[in-house]
Amino acid sequence: MTTSSAEPKRVLFLFSDTGGGHRAATEAIIEALDLEFPDQFQTFMVDFFRDYFPIPYRYAPELYPPMTKYGIWRLAYRTSDGRVRTRALTGMQYPYLRRAAHRLLRENPVDLVVSVHPLVNSTLARAMRKEPLPFITVVTDMVSTHAFWYDRHADQIVVPTEIAKERGIHFGIPAEKLEVVGLPVADRFVSLPVDKAAWRAEHGWDLTLPTALLVGGGDGMGPLRRVAKAINEANLKLQLVVICGRNEELKADLAAVEWNIPAHIYGFTKEMPQFMSAADVLITKAGPGTISEGFIKGLPLILYSKVAGQEDGNVRYVLENGAGVWAPRPREVVEALRAWVDNPDQRLAASQVCQALARPNASREIARIIAANCNLGENH
């Protein structure tokens, strides 16, 4: 580790709670900066929609869930995804957003700006033309990366996959500005050792049955209830662990089920790395963060839902690499589980693929990229 008596470098992270992944990625990078370069950075997180942008942008976190549910997001995503179209949209919006963008920069004097959200990049780049700042974009979509991620004025664009890099080149970004690093995840998914048998014994799990972990994010979203009950009715030779998040109604409902198989129902937890380490299969929506965490833990994936547009490519990526299956109906989840229970060698092969795809050091690599752009870390 390097140490320095100089003033800490100030880094502004721009994100928005339109989905949980942007905040989680930001927090993972900040954690990595603290681990790699203790006391050398002062970091600031700003939800640019909520804190600075005018109506209706200010309500983007509230509007995002119904937009995805009713297909509005899918339409907007696909119709705007192109270099010419994004430039035209930015040009139309900028007069309305210009004052907010300049106020954001004026009220947050920093040495470097990091964006982890696609919808601020072009607006920010225009606002910085007269007073340029070092500017890095960390792409937090895995494969289906929208053109809004790729603004040519960014000093560097960090991407999670080679496909995302190819997309950037397609949208006119010089290859030397694009660096494939992976998706930032919290350090505990990498560094926290877990004794699988001890964890299972401590929590009353069966030590011999294959364990399927069913998750729906912090809010217990998606068809968890229907999937869990379908698995129970199939009476497979496995045990089921369900993380209901903050959805207390779902937790109570599942706790009242007459289970045919060993089942363990939990609410919100901060111990997801331990749960993943103790499981054998991960059943989840196709979010890039959870997929990346599953890769690191070597968990074969059963993907039961996706956000149309931005997560379509995630499903293809998992399928084409042999890391899991797409099962949008509860009966298809059951069929995938049955295949892996009856053919453990297939499950093991998928697990090995996940481990090969994993990029466990992504957060720390991004921290080093940030340090290099702040002229730190040469002797690290």
PDB file of N, CA, C and O in Angstrom, residues 274-317:
ATOM      1  N   GLN A 274     -21.961 -15.149   2.316  1.00  0.00           N
ATOM      2  CA  GLN A 274     -21.971 -16.421   3.029  1.00  0.00           C
ATOM      3  C   GLN A 274     -23.048 -17.349   2.483  1.00  0.00           C
ATOM      4  O   GLN A 274     -22.817 -18.558   2.322  1.00  0.00           O
ATOM      5  N   PHE A 275     -24.235 -16.795   2.209  1.00  0.00           N
ATOM      6  CA  PHE A 275     -25.306 -17.611   1.640  1.00  0.00           C
ATOM      7  C   PHE A 275     -24.868 -18.210   0.303  1.00  0.00           C
ATOM      8  O   PHE A 275     -25.107 -19.391   0.030  1.00  0.00           O
ATOM      9  N   MET A 276     -24.240 -17.385  -0.533  1.00  0.00           N
ATOM     10  CA  MET A 276     -23.800 -17.884  -1.830  1.00  0.00           C
ATOM     11  C   MET A 276     -22.710 -18.945  -1.676  1.00  0.00           C
ATOM     12  O   MET A 276     -22.697 -19.948  -2.398  1.00  0.00           O
ATOM     13  N   SER A 277     -21.806 -18.731  -0.748  1.00  0.00           N
ATOM     14  CA  SER A 277     -20.729 -19.698  -0.537  1.00  0.00           C
ATOM     15  C   SER A 277     -21.251 -21.051  -0.094  1.00  0.00           C
ATOM     16  O   SER A 277     -20.649 -22.096  -0.387  1.00  0.00           O
ATOM     17  N   ALA A 278     -22.373 -21.050   0.629  1.00  0.00           N
ATOM     18  CA  ALA A 278     -22.927 -22.292   1.169  1.00  0.00           C
ATOM     19  C   ALA A 278     -23.914 -22.960   0.219  1.00  0.00           C
ATOM     20  O   ALA A 278     -24.404 -24.057   0.507  1.00  0.00           O
ATOM     21  N   ALA A 279     -24.219 -22.326  -0.921  1.00  0.00           N
ATOM     22  CA  ALA A 279     -25.196 -22.865  -1.875  1.00  0.00           C
ATOM     23  C   ALA A 279     -24.498 -23.590  -3.019  1.00  0.00           C
ATOM     24  O   ALA A 279     -23.270 -23.544  -3.169  1.00  0.00           O
ATOM     25  N   ASP A 280     -25.307 -24.276  -3.836  1.00  0.00           N
ATOM     26  CA  ASP A 280     -24.797 -24.986  -5.012  1.00  0.00           C
ATOM     27  C   ASP A 280     -25.354 -24.442  -6.322  1.00  0.00           C
ATOM     28  O   ASP A 280     -24.757 -24.633  -7.380  1.00  0.00           O
ATOM     29  N   VAL A 281     -26.509 -23.768  -6.252  1.00  0.00           N
ATOM     30  CA  VAL A 281     -27.175 -23.217  -7.431  1.00  0.00           C
ATOM     31  C   VAL A 281     -27.781 -21.873  -7.040  1.00  0.00           C
ATOM     32  O   VAL A 281     -28.290 -21.728  -5.926  1.00  0.00           O
ATOM     33  N   LEU A 282     -27.735 -20.899  -7.950  1.00  0.00           N
ATOM     34  CA  LEU A 282     -28.325 -19.585  -7.709  1.00  0.00           C
ATOM     35  C   LEU A 282     -29.475 -19.351  -8.686  1.00  0.00           C
ATOM     36  O   LEU A 282     -29.291 -19.422  -9.904  1.00  0.00           O
ATOM     37  N   ILE A 283     -30.671 -19.073  -8.144  1.00  0.00           N
ATOM     38  CA  ILE A 283     -31.849 -18.752  -8.943  1.00  0.00           C
ATOM     39  C   ILE A 283     -32.130 -17.269  -8.746  1.00  0.00           C
ATOM     40  O   ILE A 283     -32.409 -16.822  -7.631  1.00  0.00           O
ATOM     41  N   THR A 284     -32.075 -16.483  -9.826  1.00  0.00           N
ATOM     42  CA  THR A 284     -32.105 -15.036  -9.689  1.00  0.00           C
ATOM     43  C   THR A 284     -32.599 -14.378 -10.961  1.00  0.00           C
ATOM     44  O   THR A 284     -32.681 -15.016 -12.017  1.00  0.00           O
ATOM     45  N   LYS A 285     -32.936 -13.083 -10.885  1.00  0.00           N
ATOM     46  CA  LYS A 285     -33.153 -12.303 -12.089  1.00  0.00           C
ATOM     47  C   LYS A 285     -31.798 -12.011 -12.720  1.00  0.00           C
ATOM     48  O   LYS A 285     -30.754 -12.206 -12.096  1.00  0.00           O
ATOM     49  N   ALA A 286     -31.830 -11.513 -13.951  1.00  0.00           N
ATOM     50  CA  ALA A 286     -30.599 -11.387 -14.733  1.00  0.00           C
ATOM     51  C   ALA A 286     -29.877 -10.066 -14.500  1.00  0.00           C
ATOM     52  O   ALA A 286     -29.365  -9.448 -15.437  1.00  0.00           O
ATOM     53  N   GLY A 287     -29.816  -9.611 -13.258  1.00  0.00           N
ATOM     54  CA  GLY A 287     -29.086  -8.392 -12.943  1.00  0.00           C
ATOM     55  C   GLY A 287     -27.584  -8.603 -13.022  1.00  0.00           C
ATOM     56  O   GLY A 287     -27.081  -9.649 -12.591  1.00  0.00           O
ATOM     57  N   PRO A 288     -26.834  -7.646 -13.549  1.00  0.00           N
ATOM     58  CA  PRO A 288     -25.392  -7.843 -13.744  1.00  0.00           C
ATOM     59  C   PRO A 288     -24.623  -8.036 -12.449  1.00  0.00           C
ATOM     60  O   PRO A 288     -23.676  -8.825 -12.399  1.00  0.00           O
ATOM     61  N   GLY A 289     -25.028  -7.327 -11.374  1.00  0.00           N
ATOM     62  CA  GLY A 289     -24.313  -7.460 -10.113  1.00  0.00           C
ATOM     63  C   GLY A 289     -24.432  -8.846  -9.534  1.00  0.00           C
ATOM     64  O   GLY A 289     -23.423  -9.466  -9.136  1.00  0.00           O
ATOM     65  N   THR A 290     -25.654  -9.375  -9.473  1.00  0.00           N
ATOM     66  CA  THR A 290     -25.865 -10.702  -8.906  1.00  0.00           C
ATOM     67  C   THR A 290     -25.206 -11.769  -9.768  1.00  0.00           C
ATOM     68  O   THR A 290     -24.639 -12.742  -9.253  1.00  0.00           O
ATOM     69  N   ILE A 291     -25.271 -11.612 -11.090  1.00  0.00           N
ATOM     70  CA  ILE A 291     -24.590 -12.568 -11.970  1.00  0.00           C
ATOM     71  C   ILE A 291     -23.091 -12.561 -11.693  1.00  0.00           C
ATOM     72  O   ILE A 291     -22.458 -13.623 -11.583  1.00  0.00           O
ATOM     73  N   SER A 292     -22.504 -11.381 -11.553  1.00  0.00           N
ATOM     74  CA  SER A 292     -21.069 -11.283 -11.295  1.00  0.00           C
ATOM     75  C   SER A 292     -20.706 -11.920  -9.956  1.00  0.00           C
ATOM     76  O   SER A 292     -19.682 -12.601  -9.836  1.00  0.00           O
ATOM     77  N   GLU A 293     -21.534 -11.694  -8.952  1.00  0.00           N
ATOM     78  CA  GLU A 293     -21.305 -12.320  -7.644  1.00  0.00           C
ATOM     79  C   GLU A 293     -21.422 -13.840  -7.741  1.00  0.00           C
ATOM     80  O   GLU A 293     -20.631 -14.570  -7.140  1.00  0.00           O
ATOM     81  N   GLY A 294     -22.417 -14.310  -8.504  1.00  0.00           N
ATOM     82  CA  GLY A 294     -22.564 -15.743  -8.712  1.00  0.00           C
ATOM     83  C   GLY A 294     -21.360 -16.345  -9.418  1.00  0.00           C
ATOM     84  O   GLY A 294     -20.901 -17.446  -9.073  1.00  0.00           O
ATOM     85  N   PHE A 295     -20.817 -15.631 -10.408  1.00  0.00           N
ATOM     86  CA  PHE A 295     -19.605 -16.100 -11.083  1.00  0.00           C
ATOM     87  C   PHE A 295     -18.470 -16.276 -10.075  1.00  0.00           C
ATOM     88  O   PHE A 295     -17.770 -17.295 -10.075  1.00  0.00           O
ATOM     89  N   ILE A 296     -18.272 -15.275  -9.246  1.00  0.00           N
ATOM     90  CA  ILE A 296     -17.175 -15.324  -8.274  1.00  0.00           C
ATOM     91  C   ILE A 296     -17.323 -16.519  -7.337  1.00  0.00           C
ATOM     92  O   ILE A 296     -16.343 -17.180  -6.975  1.00  0.00           O
ATOM     93  N   LYS A 297     -18.563 -16.820  -6.953  1.00  0.00           N
ATOM     94  CA  LYS A 297     -18.820 -17.937  -6.042  1.00  0.00           C
ATOM     95  C   LYS A 297     -18.957 -19.277  -6.771  1.00  0.00           C
ATOM     96  O   LYS A 297     -19.173 -20.316  -6.134  1.00  0.00           O
ATOM     97  N   GLY A 298     -18.828 -19.275  -8.107  1.00  0.00           N
ATOM     98  CA  GLY A 298     -18.917 -20.518  -8.854  1.00  0.00           C
ATOM     99  C   GLY A 298     -20.289 -21.150  -8.822  1.00  0.00           C
ATOM    100  O   GLY A 298     -20.408 -22.385  -8.836  1.00  0.00           O
ATOM    101  N   LEU A 299     -21.341 -20.319  -8.809  1.00  0.00           N
ATOM    102  CA  LEU A 299     -22.705 -20.823  -8.711  1.00  0.00           C
ATOM    103  C   LEU A 299     -23.370 -20.880 -10.079  1.00  0.00           C
ATOM    104  O   LEU A 299     -23.569 -19.834 -10.713  1.00  0.00           O
ATOM    105  N   PRO A 300     -23.736 -22.067 -10.558  1.00  0.00           N
ATOM    106  CA  PRO A 300     -24.519 -22.152 -11.793  1.00  0.00           C
ATOM    107  C   PRO A 300     -25.806 -21.351 -11.655  1.00  0.00           C
ATOM    108  O   PRO A 300     -26.429 -21.333 -10.589  1.00  0.00           O
ATOM    109  N   LEU A 301     -26.224 -20.703 -12.733  1.00  0.00           N
ATOM    110  CA  LEU A 301     -27.307 -19.725 -12.671  1.00  0.00           C
ATOM    111  C   LEU A 301     -28.570 -20.213 -13.359  1.00  0.00           C
ATOM    112  O   LEU A 301     -28.521 -20.725 -14.476  1.00  0.00           O
ATOM    113  N   ILE A 302     -29.687 -20.037 -12.677  1.00  0.00           N
ATOM    114  CA  ILE A 302     -30.998 -20.170 -13.305  1.00  0.00           C
ATOM    115  C   ILE A 302     -31.618 -18.780 -13.277  1.00  0.00           C
ATOM    116  O   ILE A 302     -31.921 -18.247 -12.207  1.00  0.00           O
ATOM    117  N   LEU A 303     -31.772 -18.184 -14.446  1.00  0.00           N
ATOM    118  CA  LEU A 303     -32.280 -16.816 -14.557  1.00  0.00           C
ATOM    119  C   LEU A 303     -33.776 -16.875 -14.861  1.00  0.00           C
ATOM    120  O   LEU A 303     -34.185 -17.467 -15.856  1.00  0.00           O
ATOM    121  N   TYR A 304     -34.581 -16.237 -13.989  1.00  0.00           N
ATOM    122  CA  TYR A 304     -36.029 -16.349 -14.133  1.00  0.00           C
ATOM    123  C   TYR A 304     -36.702 -15.073 -14.650  1.00  0.00           C
ATOM    124  O   TYR A 304     -37.878 -15.103 -15.004  1.00  0.00           O
ATOM    125  N   SER A 305     -36.000 -13.952 -14.675  1.00  0.00           N
ATOM    126  CA  SER A 305     -36.584 -12.722 -15.222  1.00  0.00           C
ATOM    127  C   SER A 305     -35.463 -11.773 -15.602  1.00  0.00           C
ATOM    128  O   SER A 305     -34.301 -11.967 -15.216  1.00  0.00           O
ATOM    129  N   LYS A 306     -35.827 -10.734 -16.364  1.00  0.00           N
ATOM    130  CA  LYS A 306     -34.842  -9.763 -16.822  1.00  0.00           C
ATOM    131  C   LYS A 306     -35.541  -8.441 -17.064  1.00  0.00           C
ATOM    132  O   LYS A 306     -36.761  -8.382 -17.268  1.00  0.00           O
ATOM    133  N   VAL A 307     -34.772  -7.356 -17.043  1.00  0.00           N
ATOM    134  CA  VAL A 307     -35.253  -6.064 -17.496  1.00  0.00           C
ATOM    135  C   VAL A 307     -35.028  -6.011 -19.000  1.00  0.00           C
ATOM    136  O   VAL A 307     -33.876  -6.078 -19.463  1.00  0.00           O
ATOM    137  N   ALA A 308     -36.115  -5.930 -19.757  1.00  0.00           N
ATOM    138  CA  ALA A 308     -36.006  -5.952 -21.214  1.00  0.00           C
ATOM    139  C   ALA A 308     -35.145  -4.793 -21.698  1.00  0.00           C
ATOM    140  O   ALA A 308     -35.253  -3.670 -21.225  1.00  0.00           O
ATOM    141  N   GLY A 309     -34.274  -5.088 -22.631  1.00  0.00           N
ATOM    142  CA  GLY A 309     -33.346  -4.082 -23.142  1.00  0.00           C
ATOM    143  C   GLY A 309     -31.987  -4.276 -22.513  1.00  0.00           C
ATOM    144  O   GLY A 309     -31.128  -4.982 -23.046  1.00  0.00           O
ATOM    145  N   GLN A 310     -31.789  -3.711 -21.334  1.00  0.00           N
ATOM    146  CA  GLN A 310     -30.457  -3.688 -20.752  1.00  0.00           C
ATOM    147  C   GLN A 310     -29.987  -5.023 -20.196  1.00  0.00           C
ATOM    148  O   GLN A 310     -28.781  -5.222 -20.006  1.00  0.00           O
ATOM    149  N   GLU A 311     -30.915  -5.963 -19.911  1.00  0.00           N
ATOM    150  CA  GLU A 311     -30.494  -7.260 -19.374  1.00  0.00           C
ATOM    151  C   GLU A 311     -30.656  -8.402 -20.365  1.00  0.00           C
ATOM    152  O   GLU A 311     -30.345  -9.552 -20.034  1.00  0.00           O
ATOM    153  N   ASP A 312     -31.107  -8.108 -21.573  1.00  0.00           N
ATOM    154  CA  ASP A 312     -31.234  -9.156 -22.591  1.00  0.00           C
ATOM    155  C   ASP A 312     -29.877  -9.821 -22.852  1.00  0.00           C
ATOM    156  O   ASP A 312     -29.777 -11.050 -22.940  1.00  0.00           O
ATOM    157  N   GLY A 313     -28.859  -9.008 -22.991  1.00  0.00           N
ATOM    158  CA  GLY A 313     -27.533  -9.539 -23.277  1.00  0.00           C
ATOM    159  C   GLY A 313     -26.965 -10.378 -22.149  1.00  0.00           C
ATOM    160  O   GLY A 313     -26.174 -11.304 -22.395  1.00  0.00           O
ATOM    161  N   ASN A 314     -27.352 -10.078 -20.906  1.00  0.00           N
ATOM    162  CA  ASN A 314     -26.875 -10.873 -19.780  1.00  0.00           C
ATOM    163  C   ASN A 314     -27.328 -12.324 -19.908  1.00  0.00           C
ATOM    164  O   ASN A 314     -26.570 -13.259 -19.637  1.00  0.00           O
ATOM    165  N   VAL A 315     -28.590 -12.490 -20.309  1.00  0.00           N
ATOM    166  CA  VAL A 315     -29.125 -13.844 -20.487  1.00  0.00           C
ATOM    167  C   VAL A 315     -28.351 -14.572 -21.584  1.00  0.00           C
ATOM    168  O   VAL A 315     -27.924 -15.725 -21.411  1.00  0.00           O
ATOM    169  N   ARG A 316     -28.143 -13.902 -22.716  1.00  0.00           N
ATOM    170  CA  ARG A 316     -27.387 -14.529 -23.810  1.00  0.00           C
ATOM    171  C   ARG A 316     -25.980 -14.896 -23.359  1.00  0.00           C
ATOM    172  O   ARG A 316     -25.468 -15.976 -23.695  1.00  0.00           O
ATOM    173  N   TYR A 317     -25.347 -14.010 -22.609  1.00  0.00           N
ATOM    174  CA  TYR A 317     -23.978 -14.230 -22.150  1.00  0.00           C
ATOM    175  C   TYR A 317     -23.888 -15.477 -21.278  1.00  0.00           C
ATOM    176  O   TYR A 317     -22.979 -16.311 -21.448  1.00  0.00           O
TER     177      TYR A 317
END
